[in-house]
């Protein structure tokens, strides 16, 4: 398909298919990135919770 000839139904279907595949790939990457970020946040939260517990124990020991 070029700019000098009108698009056929087949051309439009191919274009639509390529756009769908491209969007699928992009959304897959976005979901993978979201999963990575969530994983990091869970690790940070666990470490924060652990530090809070240790601080609580130290505070009790000081009192």
mmCIF file with all atom_site columns, N, CA and C in Angstrom:
data_model
loop_
_atom_site.group_PDB
_atom_site.id
_atom_site.type_symbol
_atom_site.label_atom_id
_atom_site.label_alt_id
_atom_site.label_comp_id
_atom_site.label_asym_id
_atom_site.label_entity_id
_atom_site.label_seq_id
_atom_site.pdbx_PDB_ins_code
_atom_site.Cartn_x
_atom_site.Cartn_y
_atom_site.Cartn_z
_atom_site.occupancy
_atom_site.B_iso_or_equiv
_atom_site.pdbx_formal_charge
_atom_site.auth_seq_id
_atom_site.auth_comp_id
_atom_site.auth_asym_id
_atom_site.auth_atom_id
_atom_site.pdbx_PDB_model_num
ATOM 1   N N  . UNK A 1 1  ? 0.848   -1.177 0.000  1.00 0.00 ? 1  UNK A N  1
ATOM 2   C CA . UNK A 1 1  ? 0.000   0.000  0.000  1.00 0.00 ? 1  UNK A CA 1
ATOM 3   C C  . UNK A 1 1  ? 0.893   1.241  0.000  1.00 0.00 ? 1  UNK A C  1
ATOM 4   N N  . UNK A 1 2  ? 0.684   2.119  -0.978 1.00 0.00 ? 2  UNK A N  1
ATOM 5   C CA . UNK A 1 2  ? 1.410   3.388  -1.000 1.00 0.00 ? 2  UNK A CA 1
ATOM 6   C C  . UNK A 1 2  ? 0.406   4.532  -1.107 1.00 0.00 ? 2  UNK A C  1
ATOM 7   N N  . UNK A 1 3  ? 0.883   5.739  -1.164 1.00 0.00 ? 3  UNK A N  1
ATOM 8   C CA . UNK A 1 3  ? 0.007   6.914  -1.150 1.00 0.00 ? 3  UNK A CA 1
ATOM 9   C C  . UNK A 1 3  ? -0.694  7.168  -2.479 1.00 0.00 ? 3  UNK A C  1
ATOM 10  N N  . UNK A 1 4  ? -0.287  6.478  -3.544 1.00 0.00 ? 4  UNK A N  1
ATOM 11  C CA . UNK A 1 4  ? -0.854  6.772  -4.863 1.00 0.00 ? 4  UNK A CA 1
ATOM 12  C C  . UNK A 1 4  ? -2.048  5.891  -5.204 1.00 0.00 ? 4  UNK A C  1
ATOM 13  N N  . UNK A 1 5  ? -2.226  4.791  -4.508 1.00 0.00 ? 5  UNK A N  1
ATOM 14  C CA . UNK A 1 5  ? -3.359  3.901  -4.791 1.00 0.00 ? 5  UNK A CA 1
ATOM 15  C C  . UNK A 1 5  ? -4.270  3.830  -3.572 1.00 0.00 ? 5  UNK A C  1
ATOM 16  N N  . UNK A 1 6  ? -5.564  3.687  -3.814 1.00 0.00 ? 6  UNK A N  1
ATOM 17  C CA . UNK A 1 6  ? -6.486  3.592  -2.683 1.00 0.00 ? 6  UNK A CA 1
ATOM 18  C C  . UNK A 1 6  ? -6.267  2.288  -1.909 1.00 0.00 ? 6  UNK A C  1
ATOM 19  N N  . UNK A 1 7  ? -6.495  2.351  -0.632 1.00 0.00 ? 7  UNK A N  1
ATOM 20  C CA . UNK A 1 7  ? -6.313  1.174  0.217  1.00 0.00 ? 7  UNK A CA 1
ATOM 21  C C  . UNK A 1 7  ? -7.443  0.186  -0.027 1.00 0.00 ? 7  UNK A C  1
ATOM 22  N N  . UNK A 1 8  ? -7.068  -1.068 -0.103 1.00 0.00 ? 8  UNK A N  1
ATOM 23  C CA . UNK A 1 8  ? -8.077  -2.116 -0.240 1.00 0.00 ? 8  UNK A CA 1
ATOM 24  C C  . UNK A 1 8  ? -8.485  -2.595 1.146  1.00 0.00 ? 8  UNK A C  1
ATOM 25  N N  . UNK A 1 9  ? -9.542  -3.379 1.170  1.00 0.00 ? 9  UNK A N  1
ATOM 26  C CA . UNK A 1 9  ? -10.008 -3.935 2.439  1.00 0.00 ? 9  UNK A CA 1
ATOM 27  C C  . UNK A 1 9  ? -8.900  -4.782 3.069  1.00 0.00 ? 9  UNK A C  1
ATOM 28  N N  . UNK A 1 10 ? -8.182  -5.515 2.243  1.00 0.00 ? 10 UNK A N  1
ATOM 29  C CA . UNK A 1 10 ? -7.077  -6.346 2.719  1.00 0.00 ? 10 UNK A CA 1
ATOM 30  C C  . UNK A 1 10 ? -5.977  -5.484 3.329  1.00 0.00 ? 10 UNK A C  1
ATOM 31  N N  . UNK A 1 11 ? -5.663  -4.368 2.671  1.00 0.00 ? 11 UNK A N  1
ATOM 32  C CA . UNK A 1 11 ? -4.648  -3.449 3.197  1.00 0.00 ? 11 UNK A CA 1
ATOM 33  C C  . UNK A 1 11 ? -5.057  -2.920 4.571  1.00 0.00 ? 11 UNK A C  1
ATOM 34  N N  . UNK A 1 12 ? -6.321  -2.546 4.691  1.00 0.00 ? 12 UNK A N  1
ATOM 35  C CA . UNK A 1 12 ? -6.811  -2.016 5.960  1.00 0.00 ? 12 UNK A CA 1
ATOM 36  C C  . UNK A 1 12 ? -6.787  -3.080 7.053  1.00 0.00 ? 12 UNK A C  1
ATOM 37  N N  . UNK A 1 13 ? -7.115  -4.313 6.689  1.00 0.00 ? 13 UNK A N  1
ATOM 38  C CA . UNK A 1 13 ? -7.082  -5.403 7.668  1.00 0.00 ? 13 UNK A CA 1
ATOM 39  C C  . UNK A 1 13 ? -5.651  -5.656 8.145  1.00 0.00 ? 13 UNK A C  1
ATOM 40  N N  . UNK A 1 14 ? -4.701  -5.632 7.201  1.00 0.00 ? 14 UNK A N  1
ATOM 41  C CA . UNK A 1 14 ? -3.295  -5.825 7.570  1.00 0.00 ? 14 UNK A CA 1
ATOM 42  C C  . UNK A 1 14 ? -2.816  -4.707 8.490  1.00 0.00 ? 14 UNK A C  1
ATOM 43  N N  . UNK A 1 15 ? -3.191  -3.483 8.159  1.00 0.00 ? 15 UNK A N  1
ATOM 44  C CA . UNK A 1 15 ? -2.801  -2.344 8.977  1.00 0.00 ? 15 UNK A CA 1
ATOM 45  C C  . UNK A 1 15 ? -3.403  -2.459 10.379 1.00 0.00 ? 15 UNK A C  1
ATOM 46  N N  . UNK A 1 16 ? -4.673  -2.816 10.433 1.00 0.00 ? 16 UNK A N  1
ATOM 47  C CA . UNK A 1 16 ? -5.338  -2.989 11.727 1.00 0.00 ? 16 UNK A CA 1
ATOM 48  C C  . UNK A 1 16 ? -4.659  -4.089 12.546 1.00 0.00 ? 16 UNK A C  1
ATOM 49  N N  . UNK A 1 17 ? -4.299  -5.169 11.874 1.00 0.00 ? 17 UNK A N  1
ATOM 50  C CA . UNK A 1 17 ? -3.631  -6.285 12.549 1.00 0.00 ? 17 UNK A CA 1
ATOM 51  C C  . UNK A 1 17 ? -2.269  -5.852 13.104 1.00 0.00 ? 17 UNK A C  1
ATOM 52  N N  . UNK A 1 18 ? -1.516  -5.107 12.316 1.00 0.00 ? 18 UNK A N  1
ATOM 53  C CA . UNK A 1 18 ? -0.210  -4.625 12.777 1.00 0.00 ? 18 UNK A CA 1
ATOM 54  C C  . UNK A 1 18 ? -0.354  -3.675 13.960 1.00 0.00 ? 18 UNK A C  1
ATOM 55  N N  . UNK A 1 19 ? -1.364  -2.806 13.910 1.00 0.00 ? 19 UNK A N  1
ATOM 56  C CA . UNK A 1 19 ? -1.595  -1.888 15.021 1.00 0.00 ? 19 UNK A CA 1
ATOM 57  C C  . UNK A 1 19 ? -1.970  -2.647 16.291 1.00 0.00 ? 19 UNK A C  1
ATOM 58  N N  . UNK A 1 20 ? -2.816  -3.650 16.158 1.00 0.00 ? 20 UNK A N  1
ATOM 59  C CA . UNK A 1 20 ? -3.209  -4.464 17.313 1.00 0.00 ? 20 UNK A CA 1
ATOM 60  C C  . UNK A 1 20 ? -2.002  -5.180 17.910 1.00 0.00 ? 20 UNK A C  1
ATOM 61  N N  . UNK A 1 21 ? -1.159  -5.743 17.054 1.00 0.00 ? 21 UNK A N  1
ATOM 62  C CA . UNK A 1 21 ? 0.036   -6.438 17.535 1.00 0.00 ? 21 UNK A CA 1
ATOM 63  C C  . UNK A 1 21 ? 0.974   -5.468 18.252 1.00 0.00 ? 21 UNK A C  1
ATOM 64  N N  . UNK A 1 22 ? 1.123   -4.285 17.691 1.00 0.00 ? 22 UNK A N  1
ATOM 65  C CA . UNK A 1 22 ? 1.983   -3.277 18.303 1.00 0.00 ? 22 UNK A CA 1
ATOM 66  C C  . UNK A 1 22 ? 1.442   -2.871 19.674 1.00 0.00 ? 22 UNK A C  1
ATOM 67  N N  . UNK A 1 23 ? 0.150   -2.646 19.760 1.00 0.00 ? 23 UNK A N  1
ATOM 68  C CA . UNK A 1 23 ? -0.459  -2.271 21.038 1.00 0.00 ? 23 UNK A CA 1
ATOM 69  C C  . UNK A 1 23 ? -0.349  -3.410 22.048 1.00 0.00 ? 23 UNK A C  1
ATOM 70  N N  . UNK A 1 24 ? -0.538  -4.634 21.598 1.00 0.00 ? 24 UNK A N  1
ATOM 71  C CA . UNK A 1 24 ? -0.400  -5.793 22.491 1.00 0.00 ? 24 UNK A CA 1
ATOM 72  C C  . UNK A 1 24 ? 1.006   -5.856 23.081 1.00 0.00 ? 24 UNK A C  1
ATOM 73  N N  . UNK A 1 25 ? 2.016   -5.647 22.236 1.00 0.00 ? 25 UNK A N  1
ATOM 74  C CA . UNK A 1 25 ? 3.402   -5.665 22.718 1.00 0.00 ? 25 UNK A CA 1
ATOM 75  C C  . UNK A 1 25 ? 3.639   -4.551 23.736 1.00 0.00 ? 25 UNK A C  1
ATOM 76  N N  . UNK A 1 26 ? 3.121   -3.373 23.435 1.00 0.00 ? 26 UNK A N  1
ATOM 77  C CA . UNK A 1 26 ? 3.316   -2.237 24.347 1.00 0.00 ? 26 UNK A CA 1
ATOM 78  C C  . UNK A 1 26 ? 2.621   -2.483 25.685 1.00 0.00 ? 26 UNK A C  1
ATOM 79  N N  . UNK A 1 27 ? 1.390   -2.985 25.645 1.00 0.00 ? 27 UNK A N  1
ATOM 80  C CA . UNK A 1 27 ? 0.677   -3.256 26.892 1.00 0.00 ? 27 UNK A CA 1
ATOM 81  C C  . UNK A 1 27 ? 1.349   -4.371 27.681 1.00 0.00 ? 27 UNK A C  1
ATOM 82  N N  . UNK A 1 28 ? 1.899   -5.346 26.978 1.00 0.00 ? 28 UNK A N  1
ATOM 83  C CA . UNK A 1 28 ? 2.626   -6.417 27.661 1.00 0.00 ? 28 UNK A CA 1
ATOM 84  C C  . UNK A 1 28 ? 3.825   -5.837 28.395 1.00 0.00 ? 28 UNK A C  1
ATOM 85  N N  . UNK A 1 29 ? 4.568   -4.956 27.739 1.00 0.00 ? 29 UNK A N  1
ATOM 86  C CA . UNK A 1 29 ? 5.721   -4.316 28.383 1.00 0.00 ? 29 UNK A CA 1
ATOM 87  C C  . UNK A 1 29 ? 5.292   -3.469 29.576 1.00 0.00 ? 29 UNK A C  1
ATOM 88  N N  . UNK A 1 30 ? 4.187   -2.757 29.423 1.00 0.00 ? 30 UNK A N  1
ATOM 89  C CA . UNK A 1 30 ? 3.684   -1.929 30.523 1.00 0.00 ? 30 UNK A CA 1
ATOM 90  C C  . UNK A 1 30 ? 3.323   -2.801 31.720 1.00 0.00 ? 30 UNK A C  1
ATOM 91  N N  . UNK A 1 31 ? 2.644   -3.911 31.460 1.00 0.00 ? 31 UNK A N  1
ATOM 92  C CA . UNK A 1 31 ? 2.272   -4.818 32.551 1.00 0.00 ? 31 UNK A CA 1
ATOM 93  C C  . UNK A 1 31 ? 3.512   -5.408 33.221 1.00 0.00 ? 31 UNK A C  1
ATOM 94  N N  . UNK A 1 32 ? 4.518   -5.740 32.445 1.00 0.00 ? 32 UNK A N  1
ATOM 95  C CA . UNK A 1 32 ? 5.766   -6.259 33.018 1.00 0.00 ? 32 UNK A CA 1
ATOM 96  C C  . UNK A 1 32 ? 6.438   -5.199 33.892 1.00 0.00 ? 32 UNK A C  1
ATOM 97  N N  . UNK A 1 33 ? 6.439   -3.953 33.429 1.00 0.00 ? 33 UNK A N  1
ATOM 98  C CA . UNK A 1 33 ? 7.023   -2.863 34.215 1.00 0.00 ? 33 UNK A CA 1
ATOM 99  C C  . UNK A 1 33 ? 6.253   -2.653 35.516 1.00 0.00 ? 33 UNK A C  1
ATOM 100 N N  . UNK A 1 34 ? 4.940   -2.702 35.439 1.00 0.00 ? 34 UNK A N  1
ATOM 101 C CA . UNK A 1 34 ? 4.110   -2.548 36.637 1.00 0.00 ? 34 UNK A CA 1
ATOM 102 C C  . UNK A 1 34 ? 4.413   -3.665 37.625 1.00 0.00 ? 34 UNK A C  1
ATOM 103 N N  . UNK A 1 35 ? 4.540   -4.888 37.131 1.00 0.00 ? 35 UNK A N  1
ATOM 104 C CA . UNK A 1 35 ? 4.866   -6.020 38.007 1.00 0.00 ? 35 UNK A CA 1
ATOM 105 C C  . UNK A 1 35 ? 6.214   -5.816 38.694 1.00 0.00 ? 35 UNK A C  1
ATOM 106 N N  . UNK A 1 36 ? 7.201   -5.301 37.953 1.00 0.00 ? 36 UNK A N  1
ATOM 107 C CA . UNK A 1 36 ? 8.516   -5.045 38.540 1.00 0.00 ? 36 UNK A CA 1
ATOM 108 C C  . UNK A 1 36 ? 8.436   -3.985 39.637 1.00 0.00 ? 36 UNK A C  1
ATOM 109 N N  . UNK A 1 37 ? 7.707   -2.908 39.363 1.00 0.00 ? 37 UNK A N  1
ATOM 110 C CA . UNK A 1 37 ? 7.562   -1.832 40.347 1.00 0.00 ? 37 UNK A CA 1
ATOM 111 C C  . UNK A 1 37 ? 6.860   -2.353 41.603 1.00 0.00 ? 37 UNK A C  1
ATOM 112 N N  . UNK A 1 38 ? 5.795   -3.125 41.425 1.00 0.00 ? 38 UNK A N  1
ATOM 113 C CA . UNK A 1 38 ? 5.084   -3.681 42.580 1.00 0.00 ? 38 UNK A CA 1
ATOM 114 C C  . UNK A 1 38 ? 5.985   -4.595 43.399 1.00 0.00 ? 38 UNK A C  1
ATOM 115 N N  . UNK A 1 39 ? 6.795   -5.376 42.725 1.00 0.00 ? 39 UNK A N  1
ATOM 116 C CA . UNK A 1 39 ? 7.720   -6.263 43.419 1.00 0.00 ? 39 UNK A CA 1
ATOM 117 C C  . UNK A 1 39 ? 8.707   -5.461 44.266 1.00 0.00 ? 39 UNK A C  1
ATOM 118 N N  . UNK A 1 40 ? 9.233   -4.394 43.710 1.00 0.00 ? 40 UNK A N  1
ATOM 119 C CA . UNK A 1 40 ? 10.165  -3.535 44.446 1.00 0.00 ? 40 UNK A CA 1
ATOM 120 C C  . UNK A 1 40 ? 9.467   -2.893 45.639 1.00 0.00 ? 40 UNK A C  1
ATOM 121 N N  . UNK A 1 41 ? 8.234   -2.415 45.443 1.00 0.00 ? 41 UNK A N  1
ATOM 122 C CA . UNK A 1 41 ? 7.502   -1.788 46.541 1.00 0.00 ? 41 UNK A CA 1
ATOM 123 C C  . UNK A 1 41 ? 7.240   -2.766 47.679 1.00 0.00 ? 41 UNK A C  1
ATOM 124 N N  . UNK A 1 42 ? 6.930   -4.005 47.350 1.00 0.00 ? 42 UNK A N  1
ATOM 125 C CA . UNK A 1 42 ? 6.713   -5.021 48.384 1.00 0.00 ? 42 UNK A CA 1
ATOM 126 C C  . UNK A 1 42 ? 8.001   -5.243 49.173 1.00 0.00 ? 42 UNK A C  1
ATOM 127 N N  . UNK A 1 43 ? 9.128   -5.333 48.473 1.00 0.00 ? 43 UNK A N  1
ATOM 128 C CA . UNK A 1 43 ? 10.411  -5.525 49.163 1.00 0.00 ? 43 UNK A CA 1
ATOM 129 C C  . UNK A 1 43 ? 10.728  -4.347 50.077 1.00 0.00 ? 43 UNK A C  1
ATOM 130 N N  . UNK A 1 44 ? 10.495  -3.137 49.594 1.00 0.00 ? 44 UNK A N  1
ATOM 131 C CA . UNK A 1 44 ? 10.762  -1.943 50.399 1.00 0.00 ? 44 UNK A CA 1
ATOM 132 C C  . UNK A 1 44 ? 9.846   -1.918 51.621 1.00 0.00 ? 44 UNK A C  1
ATOM 133 N N  . UNK A 1 45 ? 8.578   -2.259 51.435 1.00 0.00 ? 45 UNK A N  1
ATOM 134 C CA . UNK A 1 45 ? 7.640   -2.272 52.560 1.00 0.00 ? 45 UNK A CA 1
ATOM 135 C C  . UNK A 1 45 ? 8.065   -3.301 53.601 1.00 0.00 ? 45 UNK A C  1
ATOM 136 N N  . UNK A 1 46 ? 8.463   -4.474 53.156 1.00 0.00 ? 46 UNK A N  1
ATOM 137 C CA . UNK A 1 46 ? 8.915   -5.505 54.097 1.00 0.00 ? 46 UNK A CA 1
ATOM 138 C C  . UNK A 1 46 ? 10.125  -5.032 54.895 1.00 0.00 ? 46 UNK A C  1
ATOM 139 N N  . UNK A 1 47 ? 11.066  -4.382 54.219 1.00 0.00 ? 47 UNK A N  1
ATOM 140 C CA . UNK A 1 47 ? 12.250  -3.875 54.918 1.00 0.00 ? 47 UNK A CA 1
ATOM 141 C C  . UNK A 1 47 ? 11.873  -2.761 55.891 1.00 0.00 ? 47 UNK A C  1
ATOM 142 N N  . UNK A 1 48 ? 10.955  -1.898 55.483 1.00 0.00 ? 48 UNK A N  1
ATOM 143 C CA . UNK A 1 48 ? 10.493  -0.821 56.360 1.00 0.00 ? 48 UNK A CA 1
ATOM 144 C C  . UNK A 1 48 ? 9.821   -1.398 57.598 1.00 0.00 ? 48 UNK A C  1
ATOM 145 N N  . UNK A 1 49 ? 8.956   -2.389 57.402 1.00 0.00 ? 49 UNK A N  1
ATOM 146 C CA . UNK A 1 49 ? 8.291   -3.037 58.538 1.00 0.00 ? 49 UNK A CA 1
ATOM 147 C C  . UNK A 1 49 ? 9.316   -3.649 59.487 1.00 0.00 ? 49 UNK A C  1
ATOM 148 N N  . UNK A 1 50 ? 10.332  -4.297 58.926 1.00 0.00 ? 50 UNK A N  1
ATOM 149 C CA . UNK A 1 50 ? 11.377  -4.913 59.742 1.00 0.00 ? 50 UNK A CA 1
ATOM 150 C C  . UNK A 1 50 ? 12.125  -3.852 60.555 1.00 0.00 ? 50 UNK A C  1
ATOM 151 N N  . UNK A 1 51 ? 12.458  -2.737 59.918 1.00 0.00 ? 51 UNK A N  1
ATOM 152 C CA . UNK A 1 51 ? 13.170  -1.662 60.618 1.00 0.00 ? 51 UNK A CA 1
ATOM 153 C C  . UNK A 1 51 ? 12.296  -1.066 61.724 1.00 0.00 ? 51 UNK A C  1
ATOM 154 N N  . UNK A 1 52 ? 11.005  -0.913 61.455 1.00 0.00 ? 52 UNK A N  1
ATOM 155 C CA . UNK A 1 52 ? 10.105  -0.377 62.474 1.00 0.00 ? 52 UNK A CA 1
ATOM 156 C C  . UNK A 1 52 ? 10.055  -1.307 63.684 1.00 0.00 ? 52 UNK A C  1
ATOM 157 N N  . UNK A 1 53 ? 10.038  -2.608 63.436 1.00 0.00 ? 53 UNK A N  1
ATOM 158 C CA . UNK A 1 53 ? 10.035  -3.569 64.541 1.00 0.00 ? 53 UNK A CA 1
ATOM 159 C C  . UNK A 1 53 ? 11.331  -3.467 65.345 1.00 0.00 ? 53 UNK A C  1
ATOM 160 N N  . UNK A 1 54 ? 12.442  -3.365 64.664 1.00 0.00 ? 54 UNK A N  1
ATOM 161 C CA . UNK A 1 54 ? 13.733  -3.256 65.356 1.00 0.00 ? 54 UNK A CA 1
ATOM 162 C C  . UNK A 1 54 ? 13.819  -1.974 66.179 1.00 0.00 ? 54 UNK A C  1
ATOM 163 N N  . UNK A 1 55 ? 13.313  -0.882 65.620 1.00 0.00 ? 55 UNK A N  1
ATOM 164 C CA . UNK A 1 55 ? 13.310  0.390  66.349 1.00 0.00 ? 55 UNK A CA 1
ATOM 165 C C  . UNK A 1 55 ? 12.446  0.256  67.598 1.00 0.00 ? 55 UNK A C  1
ATOM 166 N N  . UNK A 1 56 ? 11.293  -0.400 67.457 1.00 0.00 ? 56 UNK A N  1
ATOM 167 C CA . UNK A 1 56 ? 10.418  -0.618 68.616 1.00 0.00 ? 56 UNK A CA 1
ATOM 168 C C  . UNK A 1 56 ? 11.112  -1.410 69.704 1.00 0.00 ? 56 UNK A C  1
ATOM 169 N N  . UNK A 1 57 ? 11.828  -2.439 69.317 1.00 0.00 ? 57 UNK A N  1
ATOM 170 C CA . UNK A 1 57 ? 12.572  -3.262 70.287 1.00 0.00 ? 57 UNK A CA 1
ATOM 171 C C  . UNK A 1 57 ? 13.657  -2.430 70.968 1.00 0.00 ? 57 UNK A C  1
ATOM 172 N N  . UNK A 1 58 ? 14.377  -1.621 70.183 1.00 0.00 ? 58 UNK A N  1
ATOM 173 C CA . UNK A 1 58 ? 15.418  -0.761 70.760 1.00 0.00 ? 58 UNK A CA 1
ATOM 174 C C  . UNK A 1 58 ? 14.825  0.272  71.716 1.00 0.00 ? 58 UNK A C  1
ATOM 175 N N  . UNK A 1 59 ? 13.685  0.847  71.339 1.00 0.00 ? 59 UNK A N  1
ATOM 176 C CA . UNK A 1 59 ? 13.038  1.829  72.215 1.00 0.00 ? 59 UNK A CA 1
ATOM 177 C C  . UNK A 1 59 ? 12.635  1.187  73.536 1.00 0.00 ? 59 UNK A C  1
ATOM 178 N N  . UNK A 1 60 ? 12.110  -0.024 73.479 1.00 0.00 ? 60 UNK A N  1
ATOM 179 C CA . UNK A 1 60 ? 11.722  -0.727 74.706 1.00 0.00 ? 60 UNK A CA 1
ATOM 180 C C  . UNK A 1 60 ? 12.951  -1.031 75.563 1.00 0.00 ? 60 UNK A C  1
ATOM 181 N N  . UNK A 1 61 ? 14.039  -1.382 74.929 1.00 0.00 ? 61 UNK A N  1
ATOM 182 C CA . UNK A 1 61 ? 15.262  -1.702 75.668 1.00 0.00 ? 61 UNK A CA 1
ATOM 183 C C  . UNK A 1 61 ? 15.830  -0.463 76.353 1.00 0.00 ? 61 UNK A C  1
ATOM 184 N N  . UNK A 1 62 ? 15.686  0.691  75.722 1.00 0.00 ? 62 UNK A N  1
ATOM 185 C CA . UNK A 1 62 ? 16.207  1.936  76.279 1.00 0.00 ? 62 UNK A CA 1
ATOM 186 C C  . UNK A 1 62 ? 15.370  2.380  77.472 1.00 0.00 ? 62 UNK A C  1
ATOM 187 N N  . UNK A 1 63 ? 14.077  2.146  77.411 1.00 0.00 ? 63 UNK A N  1
ATOM 188 C CA . UNK A 1 63 ? 13.171  2.581  78.493 1.00 0.00 ? 63 UNK A CA 1
ATOM 189 C C  . UNK A 1 63 ? 13.344  1.669  79.624 1.00 0.00 ? 63 UNK A C  1
#
